[in-house]
Coordinates of C-alpha atoms in Angstrom, one line a residue:
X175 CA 34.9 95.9 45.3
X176 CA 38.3 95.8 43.1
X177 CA 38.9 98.7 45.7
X178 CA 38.5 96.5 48.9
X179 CA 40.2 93.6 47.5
X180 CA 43.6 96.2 46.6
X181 CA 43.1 97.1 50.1
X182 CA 43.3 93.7 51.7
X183 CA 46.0 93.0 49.5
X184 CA 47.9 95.8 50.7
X185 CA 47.3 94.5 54.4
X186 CA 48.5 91.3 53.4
X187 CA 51.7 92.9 51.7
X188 CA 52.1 94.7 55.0
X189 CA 51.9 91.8 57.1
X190 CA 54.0 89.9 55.2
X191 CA 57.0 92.8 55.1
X192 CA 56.6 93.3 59.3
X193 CA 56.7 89.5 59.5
X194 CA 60.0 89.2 57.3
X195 CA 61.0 92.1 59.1
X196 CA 60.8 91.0 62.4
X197 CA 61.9 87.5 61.8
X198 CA 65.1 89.2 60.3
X199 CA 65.3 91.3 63.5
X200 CA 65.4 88.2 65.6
X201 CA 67.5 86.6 63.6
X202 CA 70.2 89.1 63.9
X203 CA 69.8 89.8 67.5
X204 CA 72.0 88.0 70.1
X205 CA 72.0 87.4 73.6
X206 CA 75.3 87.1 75.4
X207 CA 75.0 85.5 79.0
X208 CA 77.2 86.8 81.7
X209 CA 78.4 86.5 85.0
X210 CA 79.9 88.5 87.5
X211 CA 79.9 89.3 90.9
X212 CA 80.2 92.9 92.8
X213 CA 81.7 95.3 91.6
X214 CA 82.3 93.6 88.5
X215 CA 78.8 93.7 87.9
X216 CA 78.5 97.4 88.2
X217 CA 81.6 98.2 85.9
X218 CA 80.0 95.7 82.8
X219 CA 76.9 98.2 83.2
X220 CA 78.6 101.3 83.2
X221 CA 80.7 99.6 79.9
X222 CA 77.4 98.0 78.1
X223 CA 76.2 101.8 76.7
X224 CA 79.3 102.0 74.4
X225 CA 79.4 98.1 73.7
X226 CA 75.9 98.6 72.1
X227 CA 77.4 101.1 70.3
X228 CA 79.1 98.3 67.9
X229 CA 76.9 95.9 68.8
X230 CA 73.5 97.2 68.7
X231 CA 71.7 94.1 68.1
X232 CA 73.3 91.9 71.1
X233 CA 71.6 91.9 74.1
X234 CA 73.5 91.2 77.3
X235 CA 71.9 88.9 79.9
X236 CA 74.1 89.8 83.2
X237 CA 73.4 87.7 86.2
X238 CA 75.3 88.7 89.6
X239 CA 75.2 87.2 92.5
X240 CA 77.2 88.0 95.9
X241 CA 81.1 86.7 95.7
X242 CA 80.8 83.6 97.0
X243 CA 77.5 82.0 95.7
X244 CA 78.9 83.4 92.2
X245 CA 81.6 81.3 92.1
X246 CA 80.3 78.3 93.8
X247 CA 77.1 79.0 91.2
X248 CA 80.2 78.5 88.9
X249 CA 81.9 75.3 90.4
X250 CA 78.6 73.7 89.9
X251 CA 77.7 74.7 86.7
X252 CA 81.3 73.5 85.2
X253 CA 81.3 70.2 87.2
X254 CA 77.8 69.3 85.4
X255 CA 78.2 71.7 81.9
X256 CA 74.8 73.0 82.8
X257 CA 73.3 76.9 83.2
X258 CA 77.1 77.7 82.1
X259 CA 77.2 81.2 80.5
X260 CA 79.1 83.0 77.7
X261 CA 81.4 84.9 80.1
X262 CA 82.4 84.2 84.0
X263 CA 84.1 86.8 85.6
X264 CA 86.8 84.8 88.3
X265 CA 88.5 86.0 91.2
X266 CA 91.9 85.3 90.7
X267 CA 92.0 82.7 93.6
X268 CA 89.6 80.4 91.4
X269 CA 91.3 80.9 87.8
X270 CA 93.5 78.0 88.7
X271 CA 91.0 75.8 90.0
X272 CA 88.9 76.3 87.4
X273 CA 91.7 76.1 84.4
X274 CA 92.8 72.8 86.1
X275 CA 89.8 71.3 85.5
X276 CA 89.4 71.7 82.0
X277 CA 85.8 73.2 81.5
X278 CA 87.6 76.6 80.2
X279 CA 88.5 77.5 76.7
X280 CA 92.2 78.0 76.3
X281 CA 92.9 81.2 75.2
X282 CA 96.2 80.9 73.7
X283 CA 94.6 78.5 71.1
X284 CA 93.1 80.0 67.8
X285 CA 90.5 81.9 67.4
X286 CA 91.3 83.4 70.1
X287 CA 95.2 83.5 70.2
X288 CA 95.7 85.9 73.6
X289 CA 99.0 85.3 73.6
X290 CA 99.7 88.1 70.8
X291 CA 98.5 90.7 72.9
X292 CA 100.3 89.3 76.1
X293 CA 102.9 92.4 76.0
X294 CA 99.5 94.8 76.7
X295 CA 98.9 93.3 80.0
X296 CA 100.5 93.6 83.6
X297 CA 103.3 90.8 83.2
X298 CA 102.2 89.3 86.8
X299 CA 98.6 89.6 85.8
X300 CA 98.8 87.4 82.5
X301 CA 100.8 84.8 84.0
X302 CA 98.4 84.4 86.6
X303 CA 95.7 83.3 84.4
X304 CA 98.7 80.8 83.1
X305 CA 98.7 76.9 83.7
X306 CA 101.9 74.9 83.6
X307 CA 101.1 73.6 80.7
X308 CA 101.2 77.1 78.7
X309 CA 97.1 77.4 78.3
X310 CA 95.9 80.7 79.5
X311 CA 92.6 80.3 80.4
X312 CA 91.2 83.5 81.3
X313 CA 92.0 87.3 80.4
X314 CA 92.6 89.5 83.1
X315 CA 91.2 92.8 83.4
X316 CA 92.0 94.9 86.8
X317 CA 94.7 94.0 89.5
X318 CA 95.2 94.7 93.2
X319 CA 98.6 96.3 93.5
X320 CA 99.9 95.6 97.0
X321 CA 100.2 98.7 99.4
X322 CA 99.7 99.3 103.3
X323 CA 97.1 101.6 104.7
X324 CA 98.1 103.5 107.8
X325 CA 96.5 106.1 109.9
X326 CA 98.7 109.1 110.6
X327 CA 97.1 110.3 113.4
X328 CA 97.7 107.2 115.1
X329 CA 101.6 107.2 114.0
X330 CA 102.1 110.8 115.1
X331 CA 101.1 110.5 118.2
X332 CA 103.3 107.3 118.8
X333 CA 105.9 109.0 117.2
X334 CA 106.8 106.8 114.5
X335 CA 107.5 108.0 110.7
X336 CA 106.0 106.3 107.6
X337 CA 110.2 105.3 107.1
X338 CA 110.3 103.5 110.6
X339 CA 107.3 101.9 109.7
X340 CA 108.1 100.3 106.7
X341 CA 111.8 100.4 106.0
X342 CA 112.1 96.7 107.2
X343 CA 109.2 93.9 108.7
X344 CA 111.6 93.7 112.6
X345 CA 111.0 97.7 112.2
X346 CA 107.5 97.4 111.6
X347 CA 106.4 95.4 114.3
X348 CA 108.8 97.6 116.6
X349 CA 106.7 100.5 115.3
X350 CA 103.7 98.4 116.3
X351 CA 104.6 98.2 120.0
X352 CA 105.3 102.1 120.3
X353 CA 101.8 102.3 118.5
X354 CA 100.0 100.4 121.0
X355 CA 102.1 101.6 123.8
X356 CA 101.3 105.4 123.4
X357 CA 97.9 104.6 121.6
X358 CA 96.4 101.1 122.4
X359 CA 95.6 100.5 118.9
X360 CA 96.4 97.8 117.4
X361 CA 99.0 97.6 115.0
X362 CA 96.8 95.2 112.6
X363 CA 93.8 93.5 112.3
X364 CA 95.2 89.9 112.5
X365 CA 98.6 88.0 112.2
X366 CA 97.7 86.4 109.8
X367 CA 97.6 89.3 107.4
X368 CA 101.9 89.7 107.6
X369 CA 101.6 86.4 107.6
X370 CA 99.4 86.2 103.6
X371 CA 102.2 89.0 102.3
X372 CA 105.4 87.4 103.2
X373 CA 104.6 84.6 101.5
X374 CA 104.2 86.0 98.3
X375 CA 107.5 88.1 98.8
X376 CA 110.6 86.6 97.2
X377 CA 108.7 83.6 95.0
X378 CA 111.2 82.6 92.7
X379 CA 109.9 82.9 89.2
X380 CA 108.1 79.8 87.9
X381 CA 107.3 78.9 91.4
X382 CA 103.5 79.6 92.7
X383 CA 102.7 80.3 96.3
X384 CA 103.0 76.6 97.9
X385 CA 104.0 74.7 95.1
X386 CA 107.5 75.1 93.3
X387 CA 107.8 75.0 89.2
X388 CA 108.2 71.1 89.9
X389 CA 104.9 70.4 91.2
X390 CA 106.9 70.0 94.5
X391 CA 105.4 71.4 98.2
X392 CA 107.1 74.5 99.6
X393 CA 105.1 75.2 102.6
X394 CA 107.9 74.2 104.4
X395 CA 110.5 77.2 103.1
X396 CA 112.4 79.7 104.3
X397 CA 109.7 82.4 102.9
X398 CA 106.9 80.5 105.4
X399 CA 109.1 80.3 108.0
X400 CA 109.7 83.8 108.5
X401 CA 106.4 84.5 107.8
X402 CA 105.2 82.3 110.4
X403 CA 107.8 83.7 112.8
X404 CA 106.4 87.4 111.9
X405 CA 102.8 86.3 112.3
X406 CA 103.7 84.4 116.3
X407 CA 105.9 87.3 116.9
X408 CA 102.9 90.3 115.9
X409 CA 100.4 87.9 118.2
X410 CA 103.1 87.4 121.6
X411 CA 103.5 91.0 121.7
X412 CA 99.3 91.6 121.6
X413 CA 100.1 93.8 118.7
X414 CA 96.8 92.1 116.7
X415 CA 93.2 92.5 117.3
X416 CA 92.6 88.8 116.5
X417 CA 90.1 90.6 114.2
X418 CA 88.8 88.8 110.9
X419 CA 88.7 90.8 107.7
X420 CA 85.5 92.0 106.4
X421 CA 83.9 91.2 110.2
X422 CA 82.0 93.8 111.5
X423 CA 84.8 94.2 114.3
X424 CA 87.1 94.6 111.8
X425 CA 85.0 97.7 110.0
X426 CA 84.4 99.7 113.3
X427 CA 88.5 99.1 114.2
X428 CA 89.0 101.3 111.0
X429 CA 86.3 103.7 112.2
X430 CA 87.2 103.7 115.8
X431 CA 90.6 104.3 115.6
X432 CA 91.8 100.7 117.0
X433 CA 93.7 99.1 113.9
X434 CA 97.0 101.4 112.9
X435 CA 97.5 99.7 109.3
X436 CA 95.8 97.3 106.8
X437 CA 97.7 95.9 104.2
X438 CA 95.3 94.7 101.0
X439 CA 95.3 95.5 97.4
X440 CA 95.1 99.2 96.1
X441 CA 90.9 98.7 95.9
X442 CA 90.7 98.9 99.3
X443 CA 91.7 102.7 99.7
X444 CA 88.4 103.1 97.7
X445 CA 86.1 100.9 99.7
X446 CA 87.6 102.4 102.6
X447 CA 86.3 105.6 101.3
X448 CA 83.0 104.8 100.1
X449 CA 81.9 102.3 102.7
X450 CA 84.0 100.8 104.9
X451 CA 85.2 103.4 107.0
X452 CA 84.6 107.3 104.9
X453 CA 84.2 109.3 108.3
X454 CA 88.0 108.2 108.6
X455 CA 88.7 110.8 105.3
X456 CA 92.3 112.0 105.7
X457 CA 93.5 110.7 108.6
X458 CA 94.8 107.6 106.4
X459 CA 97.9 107.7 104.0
X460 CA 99.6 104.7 101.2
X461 CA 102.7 103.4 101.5
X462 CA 104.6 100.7 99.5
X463 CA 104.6 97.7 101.8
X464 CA 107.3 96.8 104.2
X465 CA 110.7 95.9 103.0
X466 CA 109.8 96.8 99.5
X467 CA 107.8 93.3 99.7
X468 CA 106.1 93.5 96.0
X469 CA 103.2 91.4 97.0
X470 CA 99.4 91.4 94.9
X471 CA 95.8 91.0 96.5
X472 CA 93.4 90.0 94.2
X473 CA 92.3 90.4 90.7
X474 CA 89.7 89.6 88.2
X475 CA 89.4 87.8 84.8
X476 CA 87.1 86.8 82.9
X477 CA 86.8 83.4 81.1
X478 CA 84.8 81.2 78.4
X479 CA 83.4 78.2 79.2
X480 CA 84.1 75.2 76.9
X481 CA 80.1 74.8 76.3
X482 CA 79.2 78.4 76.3
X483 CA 77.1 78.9 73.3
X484 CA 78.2 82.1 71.7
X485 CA 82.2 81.8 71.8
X486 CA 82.8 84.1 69.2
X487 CA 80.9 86.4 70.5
X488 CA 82.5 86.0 74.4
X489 CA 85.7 86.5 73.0
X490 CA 84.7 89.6 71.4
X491 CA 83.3 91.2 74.8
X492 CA 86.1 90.1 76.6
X493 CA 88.6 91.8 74.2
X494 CA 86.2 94.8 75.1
X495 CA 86.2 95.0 78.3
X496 CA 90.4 94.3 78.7
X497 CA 91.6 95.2 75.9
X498 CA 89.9 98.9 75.2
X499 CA 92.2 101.7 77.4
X500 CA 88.8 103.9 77.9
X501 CA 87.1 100.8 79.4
X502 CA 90.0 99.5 81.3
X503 CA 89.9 103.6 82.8
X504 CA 86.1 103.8 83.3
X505 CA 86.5 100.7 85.5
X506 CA 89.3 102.6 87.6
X507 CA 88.0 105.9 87.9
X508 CA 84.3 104.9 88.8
X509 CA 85.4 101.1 91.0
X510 CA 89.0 101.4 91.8
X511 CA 89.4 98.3 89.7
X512 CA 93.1 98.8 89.0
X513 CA 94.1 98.2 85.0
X514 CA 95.6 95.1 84.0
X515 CA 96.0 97.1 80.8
X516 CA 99.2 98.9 80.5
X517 CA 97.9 101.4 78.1
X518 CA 95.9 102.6 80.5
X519 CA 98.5 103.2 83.2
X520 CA 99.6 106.8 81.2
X521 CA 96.7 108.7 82.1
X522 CA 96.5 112.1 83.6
X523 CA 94.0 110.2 87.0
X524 CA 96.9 109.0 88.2
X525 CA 98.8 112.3 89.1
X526 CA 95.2 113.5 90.7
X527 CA 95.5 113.6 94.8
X528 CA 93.0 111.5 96.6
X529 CA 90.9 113.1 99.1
X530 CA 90.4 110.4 101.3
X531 CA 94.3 110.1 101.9
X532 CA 94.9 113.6 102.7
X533 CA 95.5 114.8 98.7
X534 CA 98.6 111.9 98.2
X535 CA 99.3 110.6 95.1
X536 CA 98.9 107.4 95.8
X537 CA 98.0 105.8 92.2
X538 CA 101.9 106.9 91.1
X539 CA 102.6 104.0 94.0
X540 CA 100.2 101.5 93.3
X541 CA 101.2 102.0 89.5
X542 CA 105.3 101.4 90.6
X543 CA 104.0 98.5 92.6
X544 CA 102.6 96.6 89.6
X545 CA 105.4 96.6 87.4
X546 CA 107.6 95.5 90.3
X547 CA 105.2 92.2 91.7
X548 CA 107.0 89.2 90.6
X549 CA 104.8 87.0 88.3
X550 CA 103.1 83.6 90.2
X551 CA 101.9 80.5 88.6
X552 CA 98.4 79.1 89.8
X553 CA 98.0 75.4 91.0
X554 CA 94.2 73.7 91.3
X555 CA 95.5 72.8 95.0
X556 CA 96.1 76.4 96.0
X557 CA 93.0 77.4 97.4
X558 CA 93.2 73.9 99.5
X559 CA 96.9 74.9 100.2
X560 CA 96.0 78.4 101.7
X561 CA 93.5 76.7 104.2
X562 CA 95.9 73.9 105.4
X563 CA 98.3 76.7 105.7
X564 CA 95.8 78.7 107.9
X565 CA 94.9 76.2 110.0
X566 CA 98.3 75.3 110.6
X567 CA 99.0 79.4 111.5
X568 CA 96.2 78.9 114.2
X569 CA 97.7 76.4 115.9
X570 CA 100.7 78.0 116.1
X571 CA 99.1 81.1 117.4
X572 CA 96.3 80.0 119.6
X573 CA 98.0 76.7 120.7
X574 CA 101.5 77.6 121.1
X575 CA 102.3 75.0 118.3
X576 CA 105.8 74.5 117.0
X577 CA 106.2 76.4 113.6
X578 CA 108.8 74.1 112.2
X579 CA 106.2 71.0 113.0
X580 CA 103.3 73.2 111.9
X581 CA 104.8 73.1 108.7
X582 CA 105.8 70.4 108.4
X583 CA 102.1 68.8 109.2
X584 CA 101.1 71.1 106.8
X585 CA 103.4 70.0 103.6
X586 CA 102.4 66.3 104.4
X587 CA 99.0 67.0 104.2
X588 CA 99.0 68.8 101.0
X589 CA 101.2 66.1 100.0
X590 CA 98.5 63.6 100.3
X591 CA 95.9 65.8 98.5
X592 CA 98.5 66.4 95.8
X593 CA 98.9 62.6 95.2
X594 CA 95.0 61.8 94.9

């Protein structure tokens, strides 16, 4: 009996321990919510094996979505502080949108004080994430590096060299009509495309894309003059394929042989590669982009929410996942995600030839490129800006519109918007 009643004593003893134990256990563990979108979503899995590392009792709780239904997931969930988590990954076309409107934590403020490590980053990149009024309100963590795709094939049989091509924008359209006189490919997808480049060549620092360091509209400037002049000039001469980007038409021109040059971000060599367009493998080279035109597509950051639960703990992963130089090169090497990390720009990947354009060197460009791309500040009203200014662009192209009234039409209109 005194045997049996030591025993159940020793049960109870060994309940009680596995009870403490595991209500310790829960006690310590976390769960960090995050957001992302693809590829982003594949680079924070490939990172969380070493995050657990020094953080073996947080659990991660990654919810991705396709790019679009992330972020408007995201615009609803900060207009009505609800289902908001710990970390949102943002396309650098949103950051400014988003910081405007005050649901994200400034980053410059304690704890977090971002600006002390502002010298690690890609100048352009950090200031991206910038407001006017000095809060930075996301952390940026790859960039896309401006550069023009081209297919040599295509060239050499038209005769022109990568120098003709690109050594000013009048010779590259010139090049475009020997292209599609000797081939009958077309020297880009759409006008618009030298239209989204030119813009973003020559900003004056301070100034963002349509707005000047004022607030004022500069839709109407010499920069989107030219460029709209380029852009009518590309479609009179039938040198364009009126072809969307990420269409289906616009895959099979790359495949086919029918679209001579693409300019995008650096990323795209590698989706061209993978998915896009791999039977193409060598036929396609890099180039800086016409007329030295430092121009950026792209980017991604990451941000906290104002009522994310586990701030500390955001700020923590963050400072992972753009701070740490083996991350920041993981991301590259596996997704093409370009480092916003300078300290991960001296690495032995970037001298390694790429297969898909015929053994170049390409990274040793993209890397020159983002040093050179002048820094842009962000407005809330950009992304409203860029689809006045398109619309405007179409009617000047498929309507025979006047530029200097397209223009115009379009800096009143954003004017309006602006004063609401």
């Amino acid at each position: 009996m005194l045997f049996n009643a030591a025993r159940t004593a020793g049960k109870i003893l060994s309940l009680t321990v596995l009870l403490v134990s595991t209500s310790l256990a829960q006690a310590q563990s976390q769960i960090l919510s995050v957001t992302a979108y693809p590829a982003v979503d594949e680079i924070i899995k490939a990172a969380m094996p070493q995050w657990k590392k020094t953080h073996p009792n947080v659990e991660i709780k990654l919810v991705s979505r396709a790019f679009e239904d992330h972020h408007t997931a995201m615009t609803t969930a900060l207009s009505t502080s609800s289902n908001l988590p710990d970390v949102m990954a943002l396309e650098f076309a949103y950051v400014g949108r988003f910081g405007a409107g005050g649901g994200l934590e400034d980053l410059s403020q304690s704890p977090y004080r971002i600006k002390d490590t502002q010298m690690r980053f890609v100048p352009f990149a950090f200031r991206q994430a910038t407001l006017s009024t000095g809060a930075v309100v996301a952390a940026p963590t790859d960039i896309g590096p401006g550069t023009l795709l081209y297919r040599t094939d295509l060239l050499k049989k038209a005769g022109v060299s990568e120098a003709e091509l690109t050594q000013s924008w009048d010779s590259f359209v010139a090049s475009g009509v020997k292209i599609k006189a000797t081939t009958g490919a077309y020297l880009m997808a759409h006008a618009r495309d030298i239209k989204d480049i030119l813009i973003r060549s020559n900003v004056k620092p301070g100034d963002g894309l349509y707005f000047d360091a004022a607030g004022k509209v500069v839709v109407d400037s010499s920069r989107f003059v030219r460029a709209f002049e380029l852009a009518r000039r590309v479609r009179q001469q039938q040198l364009d394929g009126k072809i969307s980007g990420w269409s289906t038409a616009w895959s099979q021109g790359f495949k086919n042989g029918n679209i001579a040059t693409q300019m995008s971000g650096a990323w795209l060599a590698g989706q061209m590669a993978s998915w896009i367009a791999p039977t193409t493998k060598g036929l396609w080279r890099a180039s800086q982009l016409p007329e030295k035109a430092w121009g950026a597509w792209g980017g991604t950051f990451y941000a906290i929410p104002k009522a994310a639960k586990n701030k500390a703990l955001a700020w923590e992963f963050i400072q992972f996942m753009t701070l740490n130089r083996d991350a920041q090169l993981s991301a590259f090497k596996v997704q093409d995600a370009f480092p916003a990390l300078l300290e991960a720009h001296t690495d032995p990947f970037y001298d390694q030839p790429i297969e898909f354009l015929g053994g170049q060197k390409a990274r040793l460009l993209w890397r020159e490129a983002a040093l050179k791309i002048n820094a842009i500040d962000v407005n809330k009203l950009d992304p409203i800006a860029d689809e006045i200014v398109n619309t405007e662009l179409d009617k000047v192209l498929d309507q025979g519109k006047d530029i200097p009234k397209a223009l115009a039409d379009a800096k009143a209109l954003l004017e309006r918007r602006a004063r609401r």
